[in-house]
Coordinates of C-alpha atoms in Angstrom, one line a residue:
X1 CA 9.2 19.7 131.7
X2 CA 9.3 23.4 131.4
X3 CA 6.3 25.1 130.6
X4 CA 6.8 27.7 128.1
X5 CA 3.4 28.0 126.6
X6 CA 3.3 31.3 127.9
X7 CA 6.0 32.5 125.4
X8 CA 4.7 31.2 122.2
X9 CA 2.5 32.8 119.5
X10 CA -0.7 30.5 119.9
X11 CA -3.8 31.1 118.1
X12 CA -7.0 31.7 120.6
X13 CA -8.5 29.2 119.3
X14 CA -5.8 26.2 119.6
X15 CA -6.5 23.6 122.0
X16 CA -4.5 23.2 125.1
X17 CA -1.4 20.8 124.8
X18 CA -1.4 17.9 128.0
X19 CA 2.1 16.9 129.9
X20 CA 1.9 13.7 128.1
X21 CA 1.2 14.8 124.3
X22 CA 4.4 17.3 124.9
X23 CA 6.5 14.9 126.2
X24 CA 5.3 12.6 123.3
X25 CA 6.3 15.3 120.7
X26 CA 9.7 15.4 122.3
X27 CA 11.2 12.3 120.9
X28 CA 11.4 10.2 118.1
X29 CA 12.5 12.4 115.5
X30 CA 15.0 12.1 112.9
X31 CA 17.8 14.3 112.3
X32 CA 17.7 17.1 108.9
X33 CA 20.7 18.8 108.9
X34 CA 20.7 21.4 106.1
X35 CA 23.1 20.6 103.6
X36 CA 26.8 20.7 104.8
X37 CA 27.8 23.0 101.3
X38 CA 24.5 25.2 101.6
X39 CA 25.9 29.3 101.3
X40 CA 24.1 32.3 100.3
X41 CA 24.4 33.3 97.2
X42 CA 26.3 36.5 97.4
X43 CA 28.8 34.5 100.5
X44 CA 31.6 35.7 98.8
X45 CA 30.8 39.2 98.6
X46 CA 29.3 40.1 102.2
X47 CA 32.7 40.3 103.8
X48 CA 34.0 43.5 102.0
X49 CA 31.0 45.2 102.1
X50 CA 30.8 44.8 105.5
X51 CA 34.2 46.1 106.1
X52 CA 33.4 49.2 103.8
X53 CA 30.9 49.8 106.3
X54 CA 33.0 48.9 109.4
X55 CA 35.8 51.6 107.7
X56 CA 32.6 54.3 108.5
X57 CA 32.3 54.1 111.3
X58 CA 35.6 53.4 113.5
X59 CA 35.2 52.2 117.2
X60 CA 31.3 52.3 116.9
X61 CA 29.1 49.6 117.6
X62 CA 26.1 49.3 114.5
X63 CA 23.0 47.3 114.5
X64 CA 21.5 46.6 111.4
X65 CA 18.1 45.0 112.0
X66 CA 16.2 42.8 109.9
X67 CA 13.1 44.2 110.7
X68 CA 10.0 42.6 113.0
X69 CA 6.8 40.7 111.8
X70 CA 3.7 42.8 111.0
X71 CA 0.5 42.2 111.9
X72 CA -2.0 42.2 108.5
X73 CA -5.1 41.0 110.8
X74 CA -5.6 39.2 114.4
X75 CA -3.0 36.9 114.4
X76 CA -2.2 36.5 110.5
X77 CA 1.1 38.8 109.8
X78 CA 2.1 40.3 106.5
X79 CA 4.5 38.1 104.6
X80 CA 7.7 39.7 105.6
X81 CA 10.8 40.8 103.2
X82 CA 14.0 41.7 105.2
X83 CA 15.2 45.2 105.2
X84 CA 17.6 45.5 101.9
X85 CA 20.4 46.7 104.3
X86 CA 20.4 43.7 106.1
X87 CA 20.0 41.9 103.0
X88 CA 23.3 43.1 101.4
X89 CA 25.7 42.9 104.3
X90 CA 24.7 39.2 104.9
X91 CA 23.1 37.7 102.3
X92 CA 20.2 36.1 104.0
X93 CA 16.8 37.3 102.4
X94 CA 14.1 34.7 103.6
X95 CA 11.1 34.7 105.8
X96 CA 12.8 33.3 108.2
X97 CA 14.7 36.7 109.2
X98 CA 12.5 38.6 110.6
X99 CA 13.7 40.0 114.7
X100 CA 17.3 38.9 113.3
X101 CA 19.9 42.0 113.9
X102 CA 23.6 42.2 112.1
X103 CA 25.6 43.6 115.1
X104 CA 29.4 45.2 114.1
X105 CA 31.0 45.0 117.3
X106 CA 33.9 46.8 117.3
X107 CA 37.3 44.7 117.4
X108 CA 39.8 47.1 117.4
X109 CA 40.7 51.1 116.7
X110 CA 39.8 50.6 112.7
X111 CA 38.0 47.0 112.7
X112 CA 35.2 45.3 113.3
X113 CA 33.8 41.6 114.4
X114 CA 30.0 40.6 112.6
X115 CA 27.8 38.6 114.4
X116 CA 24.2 37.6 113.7
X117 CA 21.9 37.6 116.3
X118 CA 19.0 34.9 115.4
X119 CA 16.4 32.9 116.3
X120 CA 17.8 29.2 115.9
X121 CA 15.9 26.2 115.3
X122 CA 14.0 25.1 118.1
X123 CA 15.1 21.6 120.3
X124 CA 12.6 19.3 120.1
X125 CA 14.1 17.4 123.4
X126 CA 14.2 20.6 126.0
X127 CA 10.7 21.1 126.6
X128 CA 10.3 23.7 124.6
X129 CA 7.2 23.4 122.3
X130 CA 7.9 26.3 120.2
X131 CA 8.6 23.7 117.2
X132 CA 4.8 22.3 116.9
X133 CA 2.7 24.9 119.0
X134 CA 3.9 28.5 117.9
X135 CA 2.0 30.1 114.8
X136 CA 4.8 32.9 113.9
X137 CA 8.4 30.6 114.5
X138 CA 7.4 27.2 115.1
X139 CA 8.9 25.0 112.4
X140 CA 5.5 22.4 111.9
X141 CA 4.0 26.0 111.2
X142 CA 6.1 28.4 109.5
X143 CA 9.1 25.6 107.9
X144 CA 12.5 25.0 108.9
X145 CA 15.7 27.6 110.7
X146 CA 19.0 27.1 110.6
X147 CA 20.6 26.1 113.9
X148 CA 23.7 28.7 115.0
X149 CA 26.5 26.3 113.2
X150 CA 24.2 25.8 110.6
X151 CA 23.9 29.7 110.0
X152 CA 27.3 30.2 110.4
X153 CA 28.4 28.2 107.4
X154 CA 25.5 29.6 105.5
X155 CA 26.6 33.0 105.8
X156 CA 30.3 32.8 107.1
X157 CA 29.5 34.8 110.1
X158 CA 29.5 34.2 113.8
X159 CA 25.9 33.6 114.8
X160 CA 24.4 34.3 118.3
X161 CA 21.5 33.4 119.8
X162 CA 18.8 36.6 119.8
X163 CA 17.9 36.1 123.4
X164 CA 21.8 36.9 124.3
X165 CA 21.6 40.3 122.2
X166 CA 22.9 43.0 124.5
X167 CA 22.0 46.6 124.6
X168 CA 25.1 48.7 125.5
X169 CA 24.9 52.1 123.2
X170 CA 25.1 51.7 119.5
X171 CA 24.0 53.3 116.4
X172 CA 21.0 51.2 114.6
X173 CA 20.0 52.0 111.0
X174 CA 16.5 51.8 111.8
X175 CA 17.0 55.2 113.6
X176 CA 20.0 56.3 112.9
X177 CA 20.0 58.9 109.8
X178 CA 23.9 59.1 109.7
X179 CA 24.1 55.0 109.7
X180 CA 21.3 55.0 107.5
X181 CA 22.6 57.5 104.8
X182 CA 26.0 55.2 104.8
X183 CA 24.2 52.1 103.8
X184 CA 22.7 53.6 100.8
X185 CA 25.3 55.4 100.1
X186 CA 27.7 52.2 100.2
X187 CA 24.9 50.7 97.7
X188 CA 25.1 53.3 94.6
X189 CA 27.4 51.9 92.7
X190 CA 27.1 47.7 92.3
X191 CA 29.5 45.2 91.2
X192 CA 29.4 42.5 88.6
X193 CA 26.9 39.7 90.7
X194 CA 24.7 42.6 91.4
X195 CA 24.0 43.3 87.8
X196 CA 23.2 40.1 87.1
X197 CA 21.3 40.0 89.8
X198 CA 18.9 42.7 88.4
X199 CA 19.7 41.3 84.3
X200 CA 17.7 38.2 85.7
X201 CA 14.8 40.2 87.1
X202 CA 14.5 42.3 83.9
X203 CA 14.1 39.1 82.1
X204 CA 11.8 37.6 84.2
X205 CA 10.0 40.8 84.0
X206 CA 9.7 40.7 80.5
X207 CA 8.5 37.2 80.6
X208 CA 5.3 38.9 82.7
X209 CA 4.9 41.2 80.0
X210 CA 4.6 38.6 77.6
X211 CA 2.1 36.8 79.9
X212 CA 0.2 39.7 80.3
X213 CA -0.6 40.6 76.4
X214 CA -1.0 37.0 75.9
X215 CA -3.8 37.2 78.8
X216 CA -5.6 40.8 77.3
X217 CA -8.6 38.4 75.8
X218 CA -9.5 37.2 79.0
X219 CA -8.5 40.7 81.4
X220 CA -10.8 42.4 78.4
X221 CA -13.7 40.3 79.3
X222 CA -13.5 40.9 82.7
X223 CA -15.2 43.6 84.6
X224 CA -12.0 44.0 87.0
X225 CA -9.7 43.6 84.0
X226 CA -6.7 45.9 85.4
X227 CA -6.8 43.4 88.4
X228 CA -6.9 40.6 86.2
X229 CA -3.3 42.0 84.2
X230 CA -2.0 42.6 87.8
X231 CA -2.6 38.3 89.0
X232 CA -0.6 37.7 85.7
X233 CA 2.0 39.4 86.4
X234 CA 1.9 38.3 89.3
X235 CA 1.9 34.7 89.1
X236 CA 5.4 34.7 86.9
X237 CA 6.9 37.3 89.9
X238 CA 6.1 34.5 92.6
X239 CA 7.0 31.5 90.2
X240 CA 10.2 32.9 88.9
X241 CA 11.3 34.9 92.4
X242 CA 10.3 36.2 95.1
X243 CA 7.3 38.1 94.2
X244 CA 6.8 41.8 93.0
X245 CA 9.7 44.2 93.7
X246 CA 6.3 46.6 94.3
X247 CA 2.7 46.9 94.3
X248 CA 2.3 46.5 90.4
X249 CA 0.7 49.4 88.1
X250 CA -2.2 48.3 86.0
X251 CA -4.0 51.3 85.2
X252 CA -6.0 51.5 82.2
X253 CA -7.7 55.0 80.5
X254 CA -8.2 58.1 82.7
X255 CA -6.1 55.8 85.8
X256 CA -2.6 55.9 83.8
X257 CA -2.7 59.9 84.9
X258 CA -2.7 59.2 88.6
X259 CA 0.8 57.6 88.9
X260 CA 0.7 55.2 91.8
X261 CA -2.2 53.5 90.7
X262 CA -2.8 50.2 92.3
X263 CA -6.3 49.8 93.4
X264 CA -6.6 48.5 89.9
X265 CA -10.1 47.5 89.9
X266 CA -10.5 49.3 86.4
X267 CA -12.7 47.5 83.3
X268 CA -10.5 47.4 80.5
X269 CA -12.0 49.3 77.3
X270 CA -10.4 48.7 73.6
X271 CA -9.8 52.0 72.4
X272 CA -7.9 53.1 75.3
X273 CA -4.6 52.8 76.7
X274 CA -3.0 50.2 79.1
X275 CA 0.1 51.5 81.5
X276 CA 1.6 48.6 83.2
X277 CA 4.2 49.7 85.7
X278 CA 5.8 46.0 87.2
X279 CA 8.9 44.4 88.4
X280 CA 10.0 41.0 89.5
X281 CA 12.1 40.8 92.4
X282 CA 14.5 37.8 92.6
X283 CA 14.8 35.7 95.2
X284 CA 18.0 37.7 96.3
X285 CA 15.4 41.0 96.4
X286 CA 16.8 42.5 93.2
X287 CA 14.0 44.1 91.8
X288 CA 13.5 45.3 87.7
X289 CA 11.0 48.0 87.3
X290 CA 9.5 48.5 84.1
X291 CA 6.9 50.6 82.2
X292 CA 5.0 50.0 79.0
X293 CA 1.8 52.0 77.7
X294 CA -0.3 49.3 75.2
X295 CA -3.1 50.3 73.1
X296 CA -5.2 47.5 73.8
X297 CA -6.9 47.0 70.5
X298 CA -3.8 46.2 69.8
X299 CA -2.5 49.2 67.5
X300 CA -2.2 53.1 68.6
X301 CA -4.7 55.3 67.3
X302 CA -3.6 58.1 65.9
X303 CA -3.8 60.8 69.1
X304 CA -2.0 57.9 70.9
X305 CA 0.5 57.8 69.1
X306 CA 0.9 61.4 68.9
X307 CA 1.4 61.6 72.7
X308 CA 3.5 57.9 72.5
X309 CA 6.3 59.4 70.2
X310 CA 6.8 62.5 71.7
X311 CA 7.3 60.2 75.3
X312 CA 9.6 58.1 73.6
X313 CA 11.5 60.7 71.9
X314 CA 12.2 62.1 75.7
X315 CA 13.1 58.6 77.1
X316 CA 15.7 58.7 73.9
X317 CA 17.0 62.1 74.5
X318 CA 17.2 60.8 78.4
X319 CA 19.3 58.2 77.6
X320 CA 21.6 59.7 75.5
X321 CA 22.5 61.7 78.4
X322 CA 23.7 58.4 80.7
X323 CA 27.2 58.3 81.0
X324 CA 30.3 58.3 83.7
X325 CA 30.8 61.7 84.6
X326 CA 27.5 63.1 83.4
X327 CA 25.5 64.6 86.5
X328 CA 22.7 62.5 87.4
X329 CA 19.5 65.4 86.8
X330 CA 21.1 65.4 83.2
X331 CA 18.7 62.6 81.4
X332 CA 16.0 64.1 83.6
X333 CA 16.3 68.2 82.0
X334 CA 17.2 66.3 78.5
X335 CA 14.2 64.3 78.7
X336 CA 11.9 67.4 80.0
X337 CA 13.3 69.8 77.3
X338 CA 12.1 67.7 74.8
X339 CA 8.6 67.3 76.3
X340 CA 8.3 70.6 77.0
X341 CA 9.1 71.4 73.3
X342 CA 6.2 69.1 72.4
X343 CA 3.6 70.5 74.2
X344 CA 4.5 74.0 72.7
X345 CA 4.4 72.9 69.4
X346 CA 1.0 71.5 69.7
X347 CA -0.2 74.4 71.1
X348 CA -0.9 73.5 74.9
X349 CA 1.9 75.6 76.6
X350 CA 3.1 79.2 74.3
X351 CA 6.2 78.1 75.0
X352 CA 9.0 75.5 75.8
X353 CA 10.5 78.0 78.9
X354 CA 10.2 77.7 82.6
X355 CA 8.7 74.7 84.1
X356 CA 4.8 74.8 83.2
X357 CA 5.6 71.6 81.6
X358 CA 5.2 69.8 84.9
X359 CA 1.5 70.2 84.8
X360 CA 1.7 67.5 82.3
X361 CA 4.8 65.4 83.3
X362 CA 4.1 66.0 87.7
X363 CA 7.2 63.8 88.6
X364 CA 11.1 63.1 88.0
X365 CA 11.8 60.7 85.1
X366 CA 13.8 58.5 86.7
X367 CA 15.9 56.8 89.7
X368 CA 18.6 54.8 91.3
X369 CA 17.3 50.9 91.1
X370 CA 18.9 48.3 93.1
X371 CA 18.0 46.0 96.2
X372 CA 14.7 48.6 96.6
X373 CA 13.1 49.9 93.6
X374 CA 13.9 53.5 94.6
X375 CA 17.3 52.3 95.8
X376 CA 19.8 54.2 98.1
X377 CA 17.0 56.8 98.6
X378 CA 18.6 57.5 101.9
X379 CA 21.8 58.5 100.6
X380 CA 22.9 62.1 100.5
X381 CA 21.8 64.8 97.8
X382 CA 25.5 65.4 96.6
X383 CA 25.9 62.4 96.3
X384 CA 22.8 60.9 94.3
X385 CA 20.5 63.9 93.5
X386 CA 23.4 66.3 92.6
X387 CA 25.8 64.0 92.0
X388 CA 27.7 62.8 88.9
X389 CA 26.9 59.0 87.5
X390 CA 29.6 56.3 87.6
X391 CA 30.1 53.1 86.1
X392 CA 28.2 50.1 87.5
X393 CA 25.2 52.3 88.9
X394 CA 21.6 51.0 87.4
X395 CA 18.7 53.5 87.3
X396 CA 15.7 53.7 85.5
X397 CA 14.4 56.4 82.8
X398 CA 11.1 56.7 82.8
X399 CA 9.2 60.1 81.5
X400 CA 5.7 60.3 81.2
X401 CA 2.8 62.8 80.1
X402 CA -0.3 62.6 82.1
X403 CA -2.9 64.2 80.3
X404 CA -6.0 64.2 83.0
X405 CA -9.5 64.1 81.5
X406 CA -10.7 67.3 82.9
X407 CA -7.8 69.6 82.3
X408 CA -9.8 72.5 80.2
X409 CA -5.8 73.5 79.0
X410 CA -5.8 70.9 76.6
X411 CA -7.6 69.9 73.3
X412 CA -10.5 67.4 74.2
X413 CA -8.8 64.4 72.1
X414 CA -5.8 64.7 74.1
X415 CA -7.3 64.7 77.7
X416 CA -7.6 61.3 79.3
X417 CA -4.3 60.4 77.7
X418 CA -1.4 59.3 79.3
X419 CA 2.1 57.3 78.4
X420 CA 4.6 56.6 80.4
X421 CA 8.0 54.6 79.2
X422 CA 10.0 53.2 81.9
X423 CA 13.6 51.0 81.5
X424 CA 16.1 49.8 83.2
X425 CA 20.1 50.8 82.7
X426 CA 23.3 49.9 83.6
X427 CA 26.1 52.9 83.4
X428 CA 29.4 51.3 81.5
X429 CA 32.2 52.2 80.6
X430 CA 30.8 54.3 77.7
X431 CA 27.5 55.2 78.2
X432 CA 24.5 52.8 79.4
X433 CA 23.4 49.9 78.4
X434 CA 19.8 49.2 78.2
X435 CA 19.0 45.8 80.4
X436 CA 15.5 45.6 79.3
X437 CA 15.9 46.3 75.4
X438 CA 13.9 42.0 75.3
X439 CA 11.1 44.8 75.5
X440 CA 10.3 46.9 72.4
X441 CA 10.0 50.5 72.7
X442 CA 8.7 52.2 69.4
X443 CA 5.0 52.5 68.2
X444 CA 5.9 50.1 65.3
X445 CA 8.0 47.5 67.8
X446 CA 5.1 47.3 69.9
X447 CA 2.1 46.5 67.4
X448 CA 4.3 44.3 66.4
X449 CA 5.4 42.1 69.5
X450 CA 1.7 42.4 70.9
X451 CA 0.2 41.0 67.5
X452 CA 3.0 38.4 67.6
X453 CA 1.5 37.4 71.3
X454 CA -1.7 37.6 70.5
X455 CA -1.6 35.3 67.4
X456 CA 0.6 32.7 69.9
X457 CA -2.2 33.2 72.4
X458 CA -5.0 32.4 69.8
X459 CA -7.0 35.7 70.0

């Protein structure tokens, strides 16, 4: 009997094992072979991806890491997501992943061989006791892994022990900017499962919205209410996929103006605004990412609804702008002018020229949504930033005004006020179509749905 508890994750406060409990939990145990059928979802598609990669880089050897564990505290790790990269080239997006490496060893002057370096499911009749005594991999702890010819048929790649992973020179996209800008690159534009993919996290994301006016009664009553609206959405994310896509955006009053807010330990006050920024992400870690701004009396009074229409009527010009061909900063400048045309006509800037408008609006309107929720951020600027839009690329539009409550260059009703309007789109043919339309936009669309909830709901 080998003794390996030298190599295992064990708690300081488990109890030693004896010779004779370890060779007890060696035998007697059925065999649970995963389902003979069992493939990822996207099994089909992983091949020519990977060889669109392999076509990149000629002759090279790449490493494309899943990523390691994390420690959150002492010995309890951060429940880990594997990188997106890894996630697209071979369809494996559990737990399970994490220390797993895609390596593309080259096969030839212009090919490529994949194999996945993993840790396999532990024998239960070698000795090892990694199966009932380690915290992070043992399967009694942490649920079962695939053995090597299980993996294989799972992903339709040849699988390799981790601990045989050699090291002769390669490029890794953990540290490799060149590899790393290809992957994202490779990822701008997706095909037809992909969309679907991120149709079925905008509807489950709409869902949360529902659940989330339906809940305002109780977040109202509640002197935490913004992290009351942020376990809501929550609960659908996990039920219906794999969790958030991102650390979800409940900010109420005076917090909608700072624009990653998530300590969202905010009381929730009726006469002011709610901006939820949220997004399922599937269990295949495609993520929606939406925003809505709720008056949570339930209607728009009338200076919010002043700074609500003049945000949706730059999310409308923004959109208009979406289609093949179209440079990608268009639906951003069409979006601005019309802000910036807004705030001159009410007075705040003495004109609609230059950028001064950006006081109020701080941040791009909009982005490249995918496997991450700023997706392919790695890729070049010609080729996103300053590049043109193409069929099958989804993005979001999302202007905002932020209108903080001690900026002396604006009228006292309107500080404290701030909208944001965020969806999702798919680039066709055409133009764009809007994926998360479920979700209404306009002033009268909205008092509409939320009373609709709220009657359902019993409030």
């Amino acid at each position: 009997m080998t003794d390996t508890s030298s190599r295992l994750n064990i708690g300081s406060h488990d109890r030693p094992v004896s010779a004779e409990l370890s060779r007890f939990m060696a035998g007697n145990w059925a065999a649970t072979p995963l389902p003979a059928a069992a493939r990822v979802p996207s099994y089909a598609l992983t091949p020519a991806r990977r060889a669109r990669l392999s076509a990149r880089f000629p002759g090279e050897r790449l490493l494309i890491p899943a990523g390691e564990l994390t420690v959150r505290s002492n010995d309890a790790d951060f429940r880990f997501r594997p990188h997106s990269a890894y996630a697209w080239l071979t369809g494996l997006t559990g737990e399970d992943q994490a220390g797993h490496v895609l390596v593309l060893e080259p096969s030839g002057p212009h090919a490529h061989e994949a194999v996945l370096y993993l840790r396999p499911r532990s024998s239960r009749a070698d000795g090892s006791e990694e199966f009932f005594r380690d915290r992070r991999y043992g399967e009694f702890w942490v649920g079962r892994r695939p053995d090597l010819a299980e993996a294989e048929r799972l992903t339709g790649i040849r699988c390799a022990h981790l601990d045989t992973l050699g090291e002769p020179p390669a490029r890794n996209a953990a540290t490799d900017a060149e590899l790393a800008t290809a992957l994202s690159e490779l990822r701008l534009v997706k095909d037809a499962w992909e969309v679907d993919q991120l149709q079925l996290a905008v509807d489950h994301t709409a869902a949360g919205f529902e659940d989330v006016v339906r809940a305002l009664p109780q977040a109202l009553a509640h002197p935490r209410g913004e992290r009351w609206i942020e376990g809501v959405f929550a609960l659908r994310a996990r039920a219906e996929g794999n969790g958030t896509g991102y650390n979800t955006i409940a900010a109420s009053g005076a917090h909608a103006g700072i624009l990653h807010w998530i300590h969202n330990d905010g009381r929730l006050n009726r006469d002011e605004l709610l901006l939820l920024d949220a997004g399922v992400e599937t269990d295949t870690l495609y993520t929606a990412d939406i925003t809505r701004t709720l008056p949570l009396s339930g209607r728009f009074s009338p200076v919010q609804r002043q700074v609500y229409e003049l945000v949706l009527a730059a999310q409308d010009a923004g959109i208009a702008a979406l289609r093949p061909g179209a440079s990608f900063g268009d639906f951003h400048r069409a979006g601005m002018r019309v802000l910036a045309e807004g705030l001159a006509q009410w007075g705040v800037l003495k004109n609609a020229e230059g950028d001064l408008h950006r006081r109020y609006s701080l941040c791009s309107s909009g982005h490249m949504l995918g496997l991450d929720v700023h997706d392919c951020a790695k890729a070049r600027a010609e080729t996103y930033l300053e590049g043109v839009l193409e069929e099958g690329q989804v993005l979001t539009v999302e202007p905002g005004l932020y209108l903080q409550p001690d900026d002396e260059t604006l009228p006292a009703e309107l500080r404290g006020v701030s909208v944001r309007i965020e969806d999702d789109l798919v680039i066709t043919a055409d133009g764009a179509r809007l994926m998360s339309g479920a979700l209404p936009r306009t002033v009268a669309g909205v008092e509409e749905w939320m009373g609709t909830l709220l009657d359902s709901a019993g409030a």
